[in-house]
Amino acid sequence: MINRHFVLLNKTDNIFVCCKQLLAGESTNLEDVDVAMIVDITVGHKIARKAILKGEKIIKYGVSIGSAIKDIDFGEHVHMHNIKSDYIASHTRQSRVGEA
Amino acid sequence: MKGFLRADGRKGIRNIVLVTYLVECAHHVARAIVNDSNSGDVQLIGFPGCYPNGYSLKIMEGLCTHPNVAGVLIVSLGCEGFNREQLSNTIKASGRDVETLVIQKSGGTKKTIAVGLERVNELLVTAQQTEIVPMKMSELVVGTICGGSDGTSGIGANPAVGHCFDRLIKDDAICIFEETGELIGCEQIMAERAITPELGVEIMKSVEKAEHYYTTMGYGSFAPGNAEGGLSTQEEKSMGAYAKSGSSQIHGLIKPGDIPSLGGLYLMDVVPDGDPLFGFPNIVDSAEIIEMIASGCHLTLFTTGRGSVVGSAISPVIKVCANPETYENLSDDMDVNAGKVINGETSVQQSGDEIYDLVCRVSAGEQTKSEELGHQEFVITYKKFEGIGPSCMPTIR
């Protein structure tokens, strides 16, 4: 755990995982750098450990869990809006068959 | 630990009588018999479809001859496609008591319920005479599945189950993990854990099959709740799910209803063979639990982040909650709070030891939360499988 709110699962990861919710506007110290949350970050969600470029792999548990589909800032929420699977599309309650 | 000794030599940790209907048309009569029996030891299972299917017959045979089962009452309408003769013969051959009632030959609803109740009461009397004998950890079969996963599942609950599995395998128990579709992205590292290179190839092939199957279906094994809980991609969910398997070598690759005979870790390939035929591989978590039980699992470790409340017919389900907020909200349904790992209150190892201790207590008769609450969820669907290849069950240790 790097602070009360985030955990680094593997030293090669480029994301942190939230273990205690942090609301939009609240700041946290990530490896000696302060950063404010732009959106609410709830338990289980990810934020960027560093700036990630479009096309770069997202590393969690030390392995790739997908690719960035746009540039991601340090501290930004990392989720379905800015990363995608390299295998099979994810879906939400609003999705239609075969669409992400 | 003590077990109920069956005529086929297998030992159960529960002692139940099953009433099973073989088509939806017989469901009401079967349910009425179970309700009228007024006994917690009588449980209802069944299959809804009228068309015959090799897979559902195999699963039903596995369930009706499960070590937790003392006897079975089969309730058939009469004209459905389910092979009731083969089911009955398989149960008989296992030394268990079995009775078949055919509604069309028994005078309809009222009369079949009345006769069924008599039969169930007789089956209960025989069940109560089952010999109780010492049972070792090495005789235990334990499965694991995850449901309602979120971003916490792969951090606390799943690796804790993995640690528990490592301990059980040290005891020479049989442990089974599954859902090749939820292991997409893990195939390479998983194949490297196979005890033979040939088994590694079979594992790679099973995950490729899953990817193809789910791609054709148009959805991965990924529910909206997974995304709300912070999981973004199939392979992220997979890596979390994979942690349930612990760190032991993988001894075999089985299909639903196959029963391993040697202690060790097994992967269950739940994705049907051939082109997609009957729809999604497993429509819901309970279908996976039932497949685990059909492969002999005495109990199932179910990890959940969003908060599933299900249990199962036949075998107890231990629910391990990954998310501390979910645990607070649903503590009446959860057996283990692995959310303490997320809060930093406990280690993965301590949480895994807690699960191991509970496995021992539940095997010795302690009721799980879902058992106390009366959960007996049950689903079998249509599927199609070919048999496993010779490399899937290596005999070398």
Short mmCIF file of C-alpha atoms in Angstrom, two decimals:
data_model
loop_
_atom_site.label_atom_id
_atom_site.label_comp_id
_atom_site.label_asym_id
_atom_site.label_seq_id
_atom_site.Cartn_x
_atom_site.Cartn_y
_atom_site.Cartn_z
CA MET A 1 0.00 0.00 0.00
CA ILE A 2 1.44 3.37 -0.95
CA ASN A 3 -1.05 5.36 1.16
CA ARG A 4 -4.52 4.82 2.75
CA HIS A 5 -6.23 5.09 -0.62
CA PHE A 6 -4.08 3.25 -3.15
CA VAL A 7 -2.08 0.07 -3.50
CA LEU A 8 0.71 -0.79 -5.97
CA LEU A 9 0.27 -4.50 -6.78
CA ASN A 10 3.53 -5.04 -8.67
CA LYS A 11 6.55 -2.75 -8.95
CA THR A 12 6.33 -2.81 -12.77
CA ASP A 13 2.66 -1.67 -12.80
CA ASN A 14 1.73 1.67 -14.39
CA ILE A 15 -1.51 1.88 -12.40
CA PHE A 16 -2.50 2.03 -8.72
CA VAL A 17 -5.66 0.31 -7.39
CA CYS A 18 -7.98 2.15 -5.01
CA CYS A 19 -8.55 0.44 -1.65
CA LYS A 20 -10.37 3.35 0.00
CA GLN A 21 -12.61 5.74 -1.92
CA LEU A 22 -11.36 9.23 -2.82
CA LEU A 23 -13.81 11.87 -4.08
CA ALA A 24 -13.40 14.30 -6.96
CA GLY A 25 -11.36 17.33 -5.85
CA GLU A 26 -9.63 15.47 -3.02
CA SER A 27 -5.86 15.15 -3.25
CA THR A 28 -3.54 12.30 -2.48
CA ASN A 29 0.20 11.83 -2.40
CA LEU A 30 1.40 9.25 -4.92
CA GLU A 31 5.07 8.35 -4.50
CA ASP A 32 5.96 11.91 -3.35
CA VAL A 33 3.79 13.75 -5.88
CA ASP A 34 0.45 15.35 -4.92
CA VAL A 35 -2.41 14.92 -7.33
CA ALA A 36 -6.12 15.86 -7.15
CA MET A 37 -8.82 13.46 -8.34
CA ILE A 38 -10.91 14.71 -11.27
CA VAL A 39 -13.70 12.17 -10.73
CA ASP A 40 -14.74 10.05 -7.74
CA ILE A 41 -12.44 7.03 -7.45
CA THR A 42 -14.11 4.12 -5.67
CA VAL A 43 -12.70 0.89 -4.27
CA GLY A 44 -11.32 -1.44 -6.93
CA HIS A 45 -10.85 1.26 -9.57
CA LYS A 46 -7.49 2.23 -11.09
CA ILE A 47 -5.58 5.47 -11.58
CA ALA A 48 -2.44 6.08 -13.68
CA ARG A 49 0.92 5.86 -11.90
CA LYS A 50 2.51 7.91 -14.68
CA ALA A 51 1.48 9.53 -17.96
CA ILE A 52 0.49 6.74 -20.37
CA LEU A 53 0.48 7.27 -24.13
CA LYS A 54 -2.21 6.04 -26.51
CA GLY A 55 -1.35 2.48 -27.58
CA GLU A 56 0.75 1.74 -24.49
CA LYS A 57 -0.03 -1.41 -22.49
CA ILE A 58 -1.71 -1.08 -19.10
CA ILE A 59 0.29 -3.12 -16.60
CA LYS A 60 -1.42 -4.59 -13.50
CA TYR A 61 -0.14 -7.52 -11.41
CA GLY A 62 3.00 -7.09 -13.57
CA VAL A 63 1.18 -8.16 -16.75
CA SER A 64 -0.72 -6.44 -19.54
CA ILE A 65 -4.46 -6.04 -18.98
CA GLY A 66 -5.12 -4.09 -22.21
CA SER A 67 -4.05 -0.98 -24.16
CA ALA A 68 -4.64 2.75 -23.79
CA ILE A 69 -6.99 4.09 -26.49
CA LYS A 70 -6.07 7.70 -25.65
CA ASP A 71 -3.34 9.53 -23.76
CA ILE A 72 -3.83 9.19 -20.00
CA ASP A 73 -2.49 11.74 -17.47
CA PHE A 74 -0.71 10.90 -14.24
CA GLY A 75 -3.36 10.30 -11.55
CA GLU A 76 -6.21 10.01 -14.05
CA HIS A 77 -8.94 7.37 -13.74
CA VAL A 78 -8.01 4.34 -15.90
CA HIS A 79 -11.11 2.48 -17.09
CA MET A 80 -13.21 1.50 -20.09
CA HIS A 81 -13.29 5.09 -21.42
CA ASN A 82 -9.53 5.14 -22.01
CA ILE A 83 -8.36 1.51 -22.26
CA LYS A 84 -9.50 -1.56 -24.18
CA SER A 85 -8.98 -5.30 -24.11
CA ASP A 86 -6.45 -6.83 -26.49
CA TYR A 87 -8.66 -9.93 -26.61
CA ILE A 88 -12.40 -9.38 -26.44
CA ALA A 89 -14.59 -6.29 -25.97
CA SER A 90 -16.07 -5.50 -22.56
CA HIS A 91 -19.71 -4.48 -22.21
CA THR A 92 -21.97 -2.52 -19.91
CA ARG A 93 -25.71 -2.70 -19.18
CA GLN A 94 -26.26 -0.27 -22.05
CA SER A 95 -24.29 -2.29 -24.63
CA ARG A 96 -25.86 -4.14 -27.52
CA VAL A 97 -24.63 -7.55 -28.64
CA GLY A 98 -21.19 -7.31 -30.20
CA GLU A 99 -20.67 -3.64 -29.34
CA ALA A 100 -18.34 -2.38 -26.64
CA MET B 1 -13.44 -35.31 10.28
CA LYS B 2 -16.18 -37.88 9.63
CA GLY B 3 -17.87 -38.80 6.36
CA PHE B 4 -21.01 -40.63 5.23
CA LEU B 5 -19.81 -43.84 3.57
CA ARG B 6 -21.55 -44.77 0.30
CA ALA B 7 -21.73 -48.26 -1.19
CA ASP B 8 -19.31 -47.18 -3.96
CA GLY B 9 -16.69 -46.26 -1.34
CA ARG B 10 -16.99 -42.50 -1.71
CA LYS B 11 -17.50 -40.38 1.40
CA GLY B 12 -19.85 -37.42 1.76
CA ILE B 13 -19.90 -34.46 4.13
CA ARG B 14 -23.70 -34.14 3.92
CA ASN B 15 -26.40 -36.81 3.81
CA ILE B 16 -29.27 -35.78 1.57
CA VAL B 17 -32.11 -37.26 -0.45
CA LEU B 18 -32.65 -35.72 -3.89
CA VAL B 19 -35.92 -35.32 -5.73
CA THR B 20 -35.16 -34.65 -9.39
CA TYR B 21 -37.57 -33.78 -12.17
CA LEU B 22 -36.52 -34.61 -15.73
CA VAL B 23 -38.54 -31.98 -17.56
CA GLU B 24 -40.19 -28.70 -16.53
CA CYS B 25 -43.59 -30.43 -16.84
CA ALA B 26 -42.69 -32.53 -13.77
CA HIS B 27 -41.29 -29.61 -11.76
CA HIS B 28 -44.43 -28.78 -9.80
CA VAL B 29 -45.01 -32.36 -8.69
CA ALA B 30 -41.34 -32.74 -7.64
CA ARG B 31 -41.42 -29.44 -5.72
CA ALA B 32 -44.63 -30.40 -3.94
CA ILE B 33 -43.05 -33.68 -2.80
CA VAL B 34 -40.01 -31.80 -1.44
CA ASN B 35 -42.19 -29.21 0.31
CA ASP B 36 -44.53 -31.81 1.80
CA SER B 37 -41.57 -33.83 3.12
CA ASN B 38 -40.89 -31.00 5.55
CA SER B 39 -37.30 -32.14 5.81
CA GLY B 40 -34.15 -30.06 5.36
CA ASP B 41 -32.46 -33.24 4.13
CA VAL B 42 -34.66 -33.46 1.02
CA GLN B 43 -33.54 -31.23 -1.85
CA LEU B 44 -34.97 -30.38 -5.25
CA ILE B 45 -32.99 -30.48 -8.50
CA GLY B 46 -34.09 -30.92 -12.11
CA PHE B 47 -33.69 -30.32 -15.80
CA PRO B 48 -36.18 -28.17 -17.74
CA GLY B 49 -35.80 -29.27 -21.37
CA CYS B 50 -37.73 -31.93 -23.28
CA TYR B 51 -34.91 -32.74 -25.75
CA PRO B 52 -32.28 -35.32 -24.81
CA ASN B 53 -28.69 -34.13 -24.30
CA GLY B 54 -25.58 -36.17 -23.44
CA TYR B 55 -24.09 -33.42 -21.31
CA SER B 56 -27.14 -32.88 -19.11
CA LEU B 57 -27.48 -36.63 -18.60
CA LYS B 58 -23.81 -36.88 -17.58
CA ILE B 59 -24.17 -33.94 -15.16
CA MET B 60 -27.35 -35.40 -13.68
CA GLU B 61 -25.62 -38.78 -13.24
CA GLY B 62 -22.69 -37.05 -11.50
CA LEU B 63 -25.04 -35.20 -9.16
CA CYS B 64 -27.27 -38.15 -8.30
CA THR B 65 -24.23 -40.30 -7.44
CA HIS B 66 -22.45 -37.48 -5.58
CA PRO B 67 -20.97 -38.57 -2.23
CA ASN B 68 -23.30 -36.18 -0.36
CA VAL B 69 -26.33 -37.99 -1.81
CA ALA B 70 -27.88 -41.01 -0.10
CA GLY B 71 -30.82 -41.66 -2.40
CA VAL B 72 -32.82 -40.23 -5.28
CA LEU B 73 -36.47 -39.98 -6.31
CA ILE B 74 -36.77 -39.39 -10.07
CA VAL B 75 -39.95 -37.63 -11.19
CA SER B 76 -40.68 -37.96 -14.92
CA LEU B 77 -43.72 -36.75 -16.82
CA GLY B 78 -43.33 -39.72 -19.14
CA CYS B 79 -43.00 -38.46 -22.70
CA GLU B 80 -39.88 -36.26 -22.31
CA GLY B 81 -36.56 -37.07 -23.97
CA PHE B 82 -34.43 -37.42 -20.82
CA ASN B 83 -33.03 -40.95 -20.56
CA ARG B 84 -34.57 -41.83 -17.19
CA GLU B 85 -33.67 -45.51 -17.52
CA GLN B 86 -29.95 -44.78 -17.87
CA LEU B 87 -30.07 -42.27 -15.00
CA SER B 88 -31.80 -44.79 -12.77
CA ASN B 89 -29.36 -47.58 -13.73
CA THR B 90 -26.33 -45.37 -13.01
CA ILE B 91 -27.69 -44.50 -9.56
CA LYS B 92 -28.49 -48.14 -8.86
CA ALA B 93 -25.01 -49.22 -9.98
CA SER B 94 -23.49 -46.78 -7.45
CA GLY B 95 -25.34 -48.66 -4.69
CA ARG B 96 -27.65 -45.75 -3.89
CA ASP B 97 -31.39 -46.12 -3.48
CA VAL B 98 -33.42 -44.86 -6.41
CA GLU B 99 -37.13 -44.74 -7.20
CA THR B 100 -38.72 -43.48 -10.41
CA LEU B 101 -42.25 -42.08 -10.65
CA VAL B 102 -43.79 -41.42 -14.05
CA ILE B 103 -46.66 -38.96 -13.67
CA GLN B 104 -48.49 -40.23 -16.78
CA LYS B 105 -48.51 -43.73 -15.31
CA SER B 106 -49.16 -42.74 -11.70
CA GLY B 107 -52.56 -41.12 -12.05
CA GLY B 108 -51.50 -37.47 -12.35
CA THR B 109 -50.47 -34.70 -9.99
CA LYS B 110 -52.24 -35.56 -6.73
CA LYS B 111 -51.55 -39.28 -6.78
CA THR B 112 -47.90 -38.87 -7.80
CA ILE B 113 -47.31 -36.37 -5.00
CA ALA B 114 -48.85 -38.76 -2.47
CA VAL B 115 -46.81 -41.76 -3.66
CA GLY B 116 -43.70 -39.58 -4.00
CA LEU B 117 -43.98 -38.47 -0.39
CA GLU B 118 -44.11 -42.11 0.75
CA ARG B 119 -41.05 -42.94 -1.35
CA VAL B 120 -39.10 -39.95 -0.04
CA ASN B 121 -39.87 -40.92 3.55
CA GLU B 122 -38.56 -44.42 2.85
CA LEU B 123 -35.41 -42.96 1.25
CA LEU B 124 -34.92 -40.76 4.34
CA VAL B 125 -35.12 -43.79 6.65
CA THR B 126 -32.43 -45.58 4.61
CA ALA B 127 -30.30 -42.42 4.51
CA GLN B 128 -30.37 -42.20 8.29
CA GLN B 129 -28.82 -45.68 8.48
CA THR B 130 -25.74 -44.57 6.49
CA GLU B 131 -22.51 -45.61 8.15
CA ILE B 132 -20.37 -42.73 9.43
CA VAL B 133 -16.63 -43.30 9.08
CA PRO B 134 -13.40 -41.31 9.53
CA MET B 135 -12.56 -39.12 6.53
CA LYS B 136 -9.18 -37.61 5.65
CA MET B 137 -8.43 -34.25 4.03
CA SER B 138 -6.98 -36.19 1.09
CA GLU B 139 -10.48 -37.54 0.40
CA LEU B 140 -11.90 -34.05 -0.03
CA VAL B 141 -12.73 -32.46 -3.40
CA VAL B 142 -12.94 -28.66 -3.33
CA GLY B 143 -13.91 -26.36 -6.19
CA THR B 144 -13.64 -22.63 -6.60
CA ILE B 145 -15.50 -20.11 -8.72
CA CYS B 146 -15.87 -16.35 -8.64
CA GLY B 147 -18.99 -14.32 -9.26
CA GLY B 148 -19.77 -10.63 -9.19
CA SER B 149 -16.04 -9.90 -9.38
CA ASP B 150 -14.74 -6.37 -8.98
CA GLY B 151 -11.39 -4.63 -8.69
CA THR B 152 -10.88 -6.00 -5.17
CA SER B 153 -11.43 -9.69 -6.07
CA GLY B 154 -7.98 -10.23 -7.54
CA ILE B 155 -6.24 -8.54 -4.61
CA GLY B 156 -7.72 -10.18 -1.52
CA ALA B 157 -10.25 -12.97 -1.90
CA ASN B 158 -8.88 -14.75 -4.96
CA PRO B 159 -5.23 -15.00 -3.88
CA ALA B 160 -6.48 -16.00 -0.39
CA VAL B 161 -8.40 -18.91 -1.96
CA GLY B 162 -5.21 -19.67 -3.91
CA HIS B 163 -3.31 -19.95 -0.64
CA CYS B 164 -6.04 -22.22 0.77
CA PHE B 165 -5.81 -24.37 -2.39
CA ASP B 166 -2.02 -24.67 -1.96
CA ARG B 167 -2.57 -25.96 1.59
CA LEU B 168 -5.31 -28.40 0.51
CA ILE B 169 -3.08 -29.76 -2.27
CA LYS B 170 -0.30 -30.27 0.29
CA ASP B 171 -2.88 -32.43 2.13
CA ASP B 172 -3.30 -34.34 -1.18
CA ALA B 173 -6.90 -33.15 -1.65
CA ILE B 174 -8.35 -32.62 -5.14
CA CYS B 175 -8.84 -28.93 -6.02
CA ILE B 176 -10.64 -27.70 -9.14
CA PHE B 177 -10.70 -24.20 -10.64
CA GLU B 178 -12.49 -23.22 -13.83
CA GLU B 179 -13.94 -20.96 -16.44
CA THR B 180 -11.46 -20.96 -19.28
CA GLY B 181 -13.35 -17.93 -20.67
CA GLU B 182 -12.37 -16.07 -17.49
CA LEU B 183 -8.75 -17.11 -17.95
CA ILE B 184 -8.33 -15.46 -21.35
CA GLY B 185 -4.95 -13.73 -21.20
CA CYS B 186 -3.54 -16.17 -18.63
CA GLU B 187 -3.08 -19.12 -21.01
CA GLN B 188 0.69 -18.82 -21.36
CA ILE B 189 1.54 -18.61 -17.65
CA MET B 190 -1.04 -21.30 -16.90
CA ALA B 191 0.37 -23.68 -19.50
CA GLU B 192 3.81 -23.31 -17.90
CA ARG B 193 2.38 -24.74 -14.67
CA ALA B 194 1.20 -27.96 -16.33
CA ILE B 195 2.94 -31.12 -15.09
CA THR B 196 3.61 -32.23 -18.70
CA PRO B 197 4.26 -30.14 -21.83
CA GLU B 198 1.41 -32.02 -23.57
CA LEU B 199 -1.01 -30.90 -20.85
CA GLY B 200 0.29 -27.34 -21.33
CA VAL B 201 -0.67 -27.53 -25.01
CA GLU B 202 -4.17 -28.76 -24.09
CA ILE B 203 -4.57 -25.86 -21.64
CA MET B 204 -3.53 -23.32 -24.32
CA LYS B 205 -6.02 -24.89 -26.73
CA SER B 206 -8.85 -24.77 -24.18
CA VAL B 207 -8.40 -21.02 -23.64
CA GLU B 208 -8.17 -20.36 -27.40
CA LYS B 209 -11.43 -22.29 -27.78
CA ALA B 210 -13.00 -20.11 -25.09
CA GLU B 211 -11.87 -16.91 -26.78
CA HIS B 212 -13.32 -18.07 -30.10
CA TYR B 213 -16.58 -19.16 -28.47
CA TYR B 214 -17.12 -15.94 -26.52
CA THR B 215 -16.18 -13.81 -29.55
CA THR B 216 -18.89 -15.59 -31.55
CA MET B 217 -21.39 -15.02 -28.72
CA GLY B 218 -20.63 -11.29 -28.90
CA TYR B 219 -19.88 -10.94 -25.18
CA GLY B 220 -16.93 -11.91 -23.05
CA SER B 221 -17.57 -13.35 -19.61
CA PHE B 222 -17.82 -9.85 -18.29
CA ALA B 223 -20.87 -8.41 -16.53
CA PRO B 224 -21.79 -4.74 -16.13
CA GLY B 225 -21.15 -5.07 -12.37
CA ASN B 226 -17.55 -6.05 -13.11
CA ALA B 227 -17.05 -2.68 -14.82
CA GLU B 228 -18.85 -0.74 -12.09
CA GLY B 229 -16.48 -2.38 -9.62
CA GLY B 230 -13.42 -1.12 -11.47
CA LEU B 231 -12.58 -3.97 -13.86
CA SER B 232 -11.99 -2.66 -17.39
CA THR B 233 -11.07 -5.63 -19.57
CA GLN B 234 -11.53 -9.39 -19.86
CA GLU B 235 -7.83 -10.03 -19.25
CA GLU B 236 -7.85 -7.84 -16.12
CA LYS B 237 -10.75 -9.89 -14.77
CA SER B 238 -8.91 -13.05 -15.84
CA MET B 239 -5.72 -12.18 -13.96
CA GLY B 240 -7.76 -11.65 -10.82
CA ALA B 241 -9.71 -14.87 -11.29
CA TYR B 242 -6.54 -16.81 -12.04
CA ALA B 243 -5.18 -16.02 -8.56
CA LYS B 244 -7.72 -18.51 -7.13
CA SER B 245 -5.64 -21.35 -8.54
CA GLY B 246 -2.74 -20.69 -6.15
CA SER B 247 0.78 -21.72 -7.06
CA SER B 248 0.65 -25.52 -7.36
CA GLN B 249 1.39 -27.37 -10.56
CA ILE B 250 -1.66 -28.13 -12.72
CA HIS B 251 -2.27 -31.89 -12.78
CA GLY B 252 -5.04 -32.18 -15.30
CA LEU B 253 -7.65 -30.61 -17.53
CA ILE B 254 -11.16 -31.98 -17.01
CA LYS B 255 -14.56 -31.32 -18.50
CA PRO B 256 -17.77 -30.94 -16.45
CA GLY B 257 -18.73 -34.22 -14.82
CA ASP B 258 -15.24 -35.77 -15.11
CA ILE B 259 -14.08 -36.86 -11.66
CA PRO B 260 -10.32 -36.76 -10.93
CA SER B 261 -8.99 -39.70 -8.93
CA LEU B 262 -5.62 -38.36 -7.72
CA GLY B 263 -4.95 -35.40 -5.42
CA GLY B 264 -3.76 -32.18 -7.04
CA LEU B 265 -4.93 -29.12 -8.94
CA TYR B 266 -7.25 -29.45 -11.95
CA LEU B 267 -8.56 -26.93 -14.46
CA MET B 268 -12.14 -27.45 -15.63
CA ASP B 269 -12.78 -26.60 -19.27
CA VAL B 270 -16.39 -25.41 -19.18
CA VAL B 271 -16.63 -24.10 -22.76
CA PRO B 272 -18.46 -26.50 -25.12
CA ASP B 273 -16.61 -28.15 -28.00
CA GLY B 274 -17.32 -27.44 -31.63
CA ASP B 275 -19.14 -24.45 -33.04
CA PRO B 276 -21.36 -22.52 -30.60
CA LEU B 277 -24.62 -24.43 -30.42
CA PHE B 278 -26.77 -23.80 -27.36
CA GLY B 279 -25.71 -20.29 -26.34
CA PHE B 280 -23.44 -18.95 -23.61
CA PRO B 281 -21.11 -21.55 -22.05
CA ASN B 282 -22.43 -20.91 -18.55
CA ILE B 283 -25.44 -18.67 -18.31
CA VAL B 284 -24.89 -17.89 -14.62
CA ASP B 285 -22.60 -18.65 -11.65
CA SER B 286 -24.89 -21.40 -10.34
CA ALA B 287 -24.38 -23.41 -13.53
CA GLU B 288 -20.64 -23.39 -12.78
CA ILE B 289 -21.18 -24.47 -9.17
CA ILE B 290 -23.37 -27.37 -10.35
CA GLU B 291 -20.67 -28.50 -12.79
CA MET B 292 -18.14 -28.41 -9.95
CA ILE B 293 -20.45 -30.58 -7.83
CA ALA B 294 -21.03 -32.99 -10.74
CA SER B 295 -17.23 -33.42 -10.81
CA GLY B 296 -17.36 -34.49 -7.18
CA CYS B 297 -16.80 -31.26 -5.23
CA HIS B 298 -17.82 -31.63 -1.59
CA LEU B 299 -17.83 -27.87 -1.28
CA THR B 300 -17.21 -24.80 -3.39
CA LEU B 301 -15.28 -21.65 -2.47
CA PHE B 302 -17.10 -18.74 -4.08
CA THR B 303 -15.31 -15.39 -4.14
CA THR B 304 -17.33 -12.25 -4.76
CA GLY B 305 -16.69 -8.53 -4.86
CA ARG B 306 -20.07 -7.07 -5.81
CA GLY B 307 -21.80 -9.53 -3.51
CA SER B 308 -23.45 -12.74 -4.67
CA VAL B 309 -25.86 -14.31 -2.18
CA VAL B 310 -26.26 -17.78 -3.78
CA GLY B 311 -25.61 -21.19 -2.31
CA SER B 312 -26.34 -24.51 -3.97
CA ALA B 313 -28.22 -27.75 -3.79
CA ILE B 314 -26.21 -30.87 -2.80
CA SER B 315 -22.95 -29.25 -1.62
CA PRO B 316 -22.18 -26.29 0.65
CA VAL B 317 -20.89 -23.02 -0.80
CA ILE B 318 -18.45 -20.92 1.23
CA LYS B 319 -18.67 -17.29 0.22
CA VAL B 320 -15.49 -15.26 0.45
CA CYS B 321 -16.13 -11.53 0.15
CA ALA B 322 -13.36 -9.49 -1.44
CA ASN B 323 -14.74 -5.99 -1.02
CA PRO B 324 -14.87 -4.49 2.51
CA GLU B 325 -17.82 -2.22 1.62
CA THR B 326 -19.79 -5.17 0.23
CA TYR B 327 -19.01 -7.20 3.33
CA GLU B 328 -20.41 -4.48 5.56
CA ASN B 329 -23.56 -4.35 3.45
CA LEU B 330 -24.09 -8.12 3.02
CA SER B 331 -22.36 -9.65 6.05
CA ASP B 332 -25.34 -11.98 6.72
CA ASP B 333 -24.56 -13.73 3.43
CA MET B 334 -20.76 -13.86 3.65
CA ASP B 335 -18.72 -16.57 5.35
CA VAL B 336 -15.29 -14.93 5.13
CA ASN B 337 -14.37 -11.24 5.06
CA ALA B 338 -11.34 -11.06 2.77
CA GLY B 339 -12.06 -7.33 2.52
CA LYS B 340 -9.77 -7.08 5.54
CA VAL B 341 -6.90 -7.57 3.08
CA ILE B 342 -8.00 -4.42 1.19
CA ASN B 343 -8.24 -2.51 4.47
CA GLY B 344 -4.73 -3.63 5.37
CA GLU B 345 -6.04 -5.41 8.51
CA THR B 346 -4.86 -8.85 7.49
CA SER B 347 -2.56 -10.53 4.99
CA VAL B 348 -3.56 -12.69 2.01
CA GLN B 349 -1.98 -15.64 3.79
CA GLN B 350 -3.94 -15.08 7.02
CA SER B 351 -7.13 -14.75 5.04
CA GLY B 352 -6.30 -17.98 3.16
CA ASP B 353 -5.67 -19.77 6.47
CA GLU B 354 -9.07 -18.55 7.69
CA ILE B 355 -10.70 -20.07 4.58
CA TYR B 356 -8.79 -23.34 5.09
CA ASP B 357 -10.00 -23.57 8.72
CA LEU B 358 -13.57 -22.97 7.57
CA VAL B 359 -13.24 -25.69 4.89
CA CYS B 360 -12.32 -28.09 7.72
CA ARG B 361 -15.25 -27.00 9.90
CA VAL B 362 -17.82 -27.08 7.08
CA SER B 363 -16.56 -30.52 6.05
CA ALA B 364 -17.13 -31.58 9.65
CA GLY B 365 -20.75 -30.43 9.47
CA GLU B 366 -20.81 -26.69 10.27
CA GLN B 367 -23.44 -24.92 8.17
CA THR B 368 -22.38 -22.15 5.78
CA LYS B 369 -24.32 -18.88 5.65
CA SER B 370 -26.09 -19.87 2.44
CA GLU B 371 -27.05 -23.27 3.90
CA GLU B 372 -28.49 -21.59 7.01
CA LEU B 373 -30.44 -19.20 4.79
CA GLY B 374 -31.84 -22.08 2.75
CA HIS B 375 -30.15 -21.26 -0.55
CA GLN B 376 -30.34 -24.26 -2.89
CA GLU B 377 -29.89 -22.68 -6.33
CA PHE B 378 -29.74 -25.13 -9.20
CA VAL B 379 -29.26 -24.81 -12.98
CA ILE B 380 -28.40 -27.25 -15.77
CA THR B 381 -28.48 -26.13 -19.39
CA TYR B 382 -27.85 -27.74 -22.76
CA LYS B 383 -24.18 -28.15 -23.79
CA LYS B 384 -22.09 -30.34 -26.03
CA PHE B 385 -18.67 -31.78 -25.19
CA GLU B 386 -16.25 -34.29 -26.61
CA GLY B 387 -14.28 -36.47 -24.19
CA ILE B 388 -10.93 -35.28 -22.86
CA GLY B 389 -7.73 -36.25 -24.67
CA PRO B 390 -5.09 -38.62 -23.20
CA SER B 391 -2.76 -35.73 -22.32
CA CYS B 392 -5.42 -34.09 -20.13
CA MET B 393 -5.23 -36.53 -17.23
CA PRO B 394 -1.57 -37.57 -16.87
CA THR B 395 -1.11 -40.36 -14.37
CA ILE B 396 2.48 -39.43 -13.49
CA ARG B 397 2.90 -37.45 -10.30
#
